[in-house]
mmCIF file of C-alpha atoms in Angstrom:
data_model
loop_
_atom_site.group_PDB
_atom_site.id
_atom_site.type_symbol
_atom_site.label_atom_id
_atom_site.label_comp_id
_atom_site.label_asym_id
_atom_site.label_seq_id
_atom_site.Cartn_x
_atom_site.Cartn_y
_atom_site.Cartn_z
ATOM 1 C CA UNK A 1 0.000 0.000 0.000
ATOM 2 C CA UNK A 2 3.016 2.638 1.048
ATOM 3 C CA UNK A 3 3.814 2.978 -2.502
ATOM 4 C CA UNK A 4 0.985 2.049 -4.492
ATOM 5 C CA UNK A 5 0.079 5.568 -5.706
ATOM 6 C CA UNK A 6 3.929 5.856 -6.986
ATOM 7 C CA UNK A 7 2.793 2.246 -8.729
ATOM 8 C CA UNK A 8 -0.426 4.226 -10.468
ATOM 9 C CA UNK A 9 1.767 6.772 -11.390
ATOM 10 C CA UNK A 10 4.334 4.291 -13.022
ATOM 11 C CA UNK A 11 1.112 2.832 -14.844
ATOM 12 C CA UNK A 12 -0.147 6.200 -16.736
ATOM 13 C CA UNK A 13 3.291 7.407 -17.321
ATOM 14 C CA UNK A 14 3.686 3.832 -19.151
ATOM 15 C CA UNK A 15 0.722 4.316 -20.884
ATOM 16 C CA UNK A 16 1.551 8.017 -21.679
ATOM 17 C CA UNK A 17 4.452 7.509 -23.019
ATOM 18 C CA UNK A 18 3.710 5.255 -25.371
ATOM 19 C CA UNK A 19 0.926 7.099 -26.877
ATOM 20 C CA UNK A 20 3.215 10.255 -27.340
ATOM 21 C CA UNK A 21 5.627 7.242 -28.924
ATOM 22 C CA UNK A 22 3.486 6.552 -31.640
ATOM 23 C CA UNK A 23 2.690 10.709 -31.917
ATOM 24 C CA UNK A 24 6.693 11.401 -31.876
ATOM 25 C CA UNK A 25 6.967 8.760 -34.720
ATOM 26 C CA UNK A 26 4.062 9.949 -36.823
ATOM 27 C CA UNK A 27 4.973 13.918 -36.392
ATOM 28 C CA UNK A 28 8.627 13.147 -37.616
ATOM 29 C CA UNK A 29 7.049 10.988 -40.841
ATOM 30 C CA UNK A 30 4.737 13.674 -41.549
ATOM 31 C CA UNK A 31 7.934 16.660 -41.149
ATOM 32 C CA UNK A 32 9.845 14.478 -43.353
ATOM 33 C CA UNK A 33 7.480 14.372 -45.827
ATOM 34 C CA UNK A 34 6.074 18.218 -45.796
ATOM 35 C CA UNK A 35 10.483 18.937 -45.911
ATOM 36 C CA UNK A 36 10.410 16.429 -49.293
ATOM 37 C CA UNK A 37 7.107 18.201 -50.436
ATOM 38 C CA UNK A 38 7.669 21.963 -49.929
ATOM 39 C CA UNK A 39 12.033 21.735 -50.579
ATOM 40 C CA UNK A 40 11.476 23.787 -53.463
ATOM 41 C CA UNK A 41 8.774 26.182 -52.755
ATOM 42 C CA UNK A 42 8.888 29.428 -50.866
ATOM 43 C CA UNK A 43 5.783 29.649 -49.967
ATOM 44 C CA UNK A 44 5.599 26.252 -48.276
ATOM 45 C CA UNK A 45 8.014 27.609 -45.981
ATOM 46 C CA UNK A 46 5.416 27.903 -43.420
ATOM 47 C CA UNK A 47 4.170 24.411 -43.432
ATOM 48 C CA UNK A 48 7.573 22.616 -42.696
ATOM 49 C CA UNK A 49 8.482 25.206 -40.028
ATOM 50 C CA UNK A 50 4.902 24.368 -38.464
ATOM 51 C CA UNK A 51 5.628 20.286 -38.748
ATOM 52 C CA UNK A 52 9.101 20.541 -37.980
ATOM 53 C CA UNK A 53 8.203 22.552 -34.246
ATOM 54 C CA UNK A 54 5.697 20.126 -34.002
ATOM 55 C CA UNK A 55 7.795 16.996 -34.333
ATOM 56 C CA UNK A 56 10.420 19.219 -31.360
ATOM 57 C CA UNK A 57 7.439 19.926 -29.168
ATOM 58 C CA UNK A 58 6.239 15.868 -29.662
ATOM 59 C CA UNK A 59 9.564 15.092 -28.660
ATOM 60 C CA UNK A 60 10.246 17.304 -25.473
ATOM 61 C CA UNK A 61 6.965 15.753 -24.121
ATOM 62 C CA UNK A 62 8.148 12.148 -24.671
ATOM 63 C CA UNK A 63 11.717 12.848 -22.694
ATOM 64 C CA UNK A 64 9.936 14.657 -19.974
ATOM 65 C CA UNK A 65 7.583 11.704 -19.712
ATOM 66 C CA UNK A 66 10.734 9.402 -19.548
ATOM 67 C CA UNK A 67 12.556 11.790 -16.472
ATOM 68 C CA UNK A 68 8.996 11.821 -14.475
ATOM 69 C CA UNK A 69 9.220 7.682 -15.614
ATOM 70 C CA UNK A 70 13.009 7.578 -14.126
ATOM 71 C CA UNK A 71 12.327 9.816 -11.181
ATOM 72 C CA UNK A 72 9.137 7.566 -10.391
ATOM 73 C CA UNK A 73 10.926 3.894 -10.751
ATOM 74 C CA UNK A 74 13.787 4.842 -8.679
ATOM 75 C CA UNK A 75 11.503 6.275 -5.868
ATOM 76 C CA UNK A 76 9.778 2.519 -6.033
ATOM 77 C CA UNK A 77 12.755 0.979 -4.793
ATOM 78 C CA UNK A 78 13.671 3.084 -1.936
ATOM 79 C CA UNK A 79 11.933 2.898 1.686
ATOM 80 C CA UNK A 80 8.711 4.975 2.348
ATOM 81 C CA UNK A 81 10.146 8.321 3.972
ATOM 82 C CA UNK A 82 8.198 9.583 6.782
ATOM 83 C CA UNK A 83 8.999 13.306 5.590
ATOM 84 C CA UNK A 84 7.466 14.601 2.335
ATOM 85 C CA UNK A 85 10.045 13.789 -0.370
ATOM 86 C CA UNK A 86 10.036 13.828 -4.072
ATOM 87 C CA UNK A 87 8.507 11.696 -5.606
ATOM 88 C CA UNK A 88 5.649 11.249 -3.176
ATOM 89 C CA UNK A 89 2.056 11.384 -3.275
ATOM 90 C CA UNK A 90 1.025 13.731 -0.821
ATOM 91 C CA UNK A 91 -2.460 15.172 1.126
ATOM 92 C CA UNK A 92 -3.049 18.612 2.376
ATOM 93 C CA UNK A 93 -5.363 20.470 4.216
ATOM 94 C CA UNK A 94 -5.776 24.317 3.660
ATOM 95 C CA UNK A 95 -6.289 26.378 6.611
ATOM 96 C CA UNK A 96 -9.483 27.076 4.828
ATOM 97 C CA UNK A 97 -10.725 23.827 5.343
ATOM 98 C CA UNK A 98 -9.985 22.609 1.693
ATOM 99 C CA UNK A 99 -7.849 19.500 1.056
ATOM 100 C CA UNK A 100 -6.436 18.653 -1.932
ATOM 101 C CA UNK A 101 -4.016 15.427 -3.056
ATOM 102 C CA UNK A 102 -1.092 15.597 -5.885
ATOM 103 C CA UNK A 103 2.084 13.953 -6.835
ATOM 104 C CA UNK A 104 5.211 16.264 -5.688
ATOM 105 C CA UNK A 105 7.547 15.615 -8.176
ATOM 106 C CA UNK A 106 11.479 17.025 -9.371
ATOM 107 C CA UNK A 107 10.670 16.661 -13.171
ATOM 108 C CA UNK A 108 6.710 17.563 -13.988
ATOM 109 C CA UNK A 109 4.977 17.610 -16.954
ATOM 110 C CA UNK A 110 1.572 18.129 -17.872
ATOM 111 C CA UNK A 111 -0.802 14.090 -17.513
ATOM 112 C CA UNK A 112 -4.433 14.291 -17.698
ATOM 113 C CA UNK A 113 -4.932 11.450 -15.193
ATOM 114 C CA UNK A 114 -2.754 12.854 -12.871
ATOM 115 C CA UNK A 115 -2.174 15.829 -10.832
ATOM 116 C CA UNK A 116 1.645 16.963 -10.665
ATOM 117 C CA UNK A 117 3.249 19.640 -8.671
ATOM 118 C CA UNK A 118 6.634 20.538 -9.077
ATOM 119 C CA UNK A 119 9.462 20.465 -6.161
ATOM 120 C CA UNK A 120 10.582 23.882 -7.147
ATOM 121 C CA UNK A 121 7.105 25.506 -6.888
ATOM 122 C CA UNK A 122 6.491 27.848 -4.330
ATOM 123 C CA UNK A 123 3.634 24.787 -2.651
ATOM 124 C CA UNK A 124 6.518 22.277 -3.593
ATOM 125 C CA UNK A 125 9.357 24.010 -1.572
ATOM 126 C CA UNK A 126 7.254 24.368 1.518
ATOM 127 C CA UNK A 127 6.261 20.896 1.764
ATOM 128 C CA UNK A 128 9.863 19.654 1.637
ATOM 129 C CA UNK A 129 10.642 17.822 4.305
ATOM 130 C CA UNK A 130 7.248 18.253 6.253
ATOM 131 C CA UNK A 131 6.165 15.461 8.370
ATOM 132 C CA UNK A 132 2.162 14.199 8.500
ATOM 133 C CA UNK A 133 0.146 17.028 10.582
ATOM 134 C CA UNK A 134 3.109 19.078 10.081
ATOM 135 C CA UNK A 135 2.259 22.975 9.331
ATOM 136 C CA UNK A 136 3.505 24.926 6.032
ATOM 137 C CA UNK A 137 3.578 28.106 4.080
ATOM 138 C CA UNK A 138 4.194 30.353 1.362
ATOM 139 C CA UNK A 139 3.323 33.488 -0.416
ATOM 140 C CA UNK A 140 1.593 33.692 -3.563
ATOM 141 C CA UNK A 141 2.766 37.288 -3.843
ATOM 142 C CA UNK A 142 3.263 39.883 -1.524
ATOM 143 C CA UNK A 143 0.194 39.938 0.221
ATOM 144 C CA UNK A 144 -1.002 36.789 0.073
ATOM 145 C CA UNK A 145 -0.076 33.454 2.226
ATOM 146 C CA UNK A 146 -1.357 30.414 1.716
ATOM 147 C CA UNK A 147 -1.330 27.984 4.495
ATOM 148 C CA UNK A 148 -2.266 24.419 5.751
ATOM 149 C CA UNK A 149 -0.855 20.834 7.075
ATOM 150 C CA UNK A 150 0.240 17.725 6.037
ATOM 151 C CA UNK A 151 -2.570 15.221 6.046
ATOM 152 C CA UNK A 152 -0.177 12.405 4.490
ATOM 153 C CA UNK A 153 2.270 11.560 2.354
ATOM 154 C CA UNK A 154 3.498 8.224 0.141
#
């Protein structure tokens, strides 16, 4: 149970990544192929710029995927910390009675099924080393503090 969230995780990054597989594969056929198409024509120009970002953009996504993968299957094989560490699943309750649950992670990228904080965020940095019931902090901006505890983390 202690890591079975991590486990989830694993299981739609798997499944993530190889959907934007197939979409890395078919963006850099179809660049290829408007590059073949337009080599000779100035005012294609537009089209293989558009494909070719496309096929860097498809690609960026699958290598973050396969960090947050890395980052995720080495956390699997280490001990459950009782301090909020990254990776981890983790609970919180706002001071204004609102709880919310996410994955606090060092490399996040955007997963439908699957809400990621980063490490570095402002939320992220003052969960760090919290402890369950454990009190944290931060400012939005300069007037604003958000605040809450640890309900749990795994």
């Amino acid at each position: 149970m202690a890591r079975a969230k991590l486990a989830e995780l694993l299981k739609i990054l798997n499944l993530e990544i190889k959907r934007v597989g197939i979409y890395v594969e078919k963006t850099n056929q179809a660049a290829n192929e408007i590059a073949r198409a337009s080599a000779n024509s100035p005012s294609q120009s537009g089209d293989r710029e558009h494909s070719r970002n496309q096929a860097i953009i498809t690609k960026e996504k699958f290598e973050k995927l396969e960090k947050l993968k890395n980052e995720v299957k080495e956390a699997l094989s280490k001990e459950v910390s009782t301090k909020v560490v990254i990776p981890c699943f983790v609970e919180v309750k706002y001071s204004s009675g609102v709880t919310d649950s996410f994955y606090l992670v060092k490399n996040p990228t955007f997963l439908a099924n699957a809400k990621i904080v980063s490490s570095e965020s402002p939320l992220g940095k003052a969960l760090l080393g919290k402890s369950a019931n454990e009190p944290f902090a931060f400012k939005t901006n300069e007037k604003t503090q958000i605040s809450g505890s640890v309900v749990s983390m795994i």
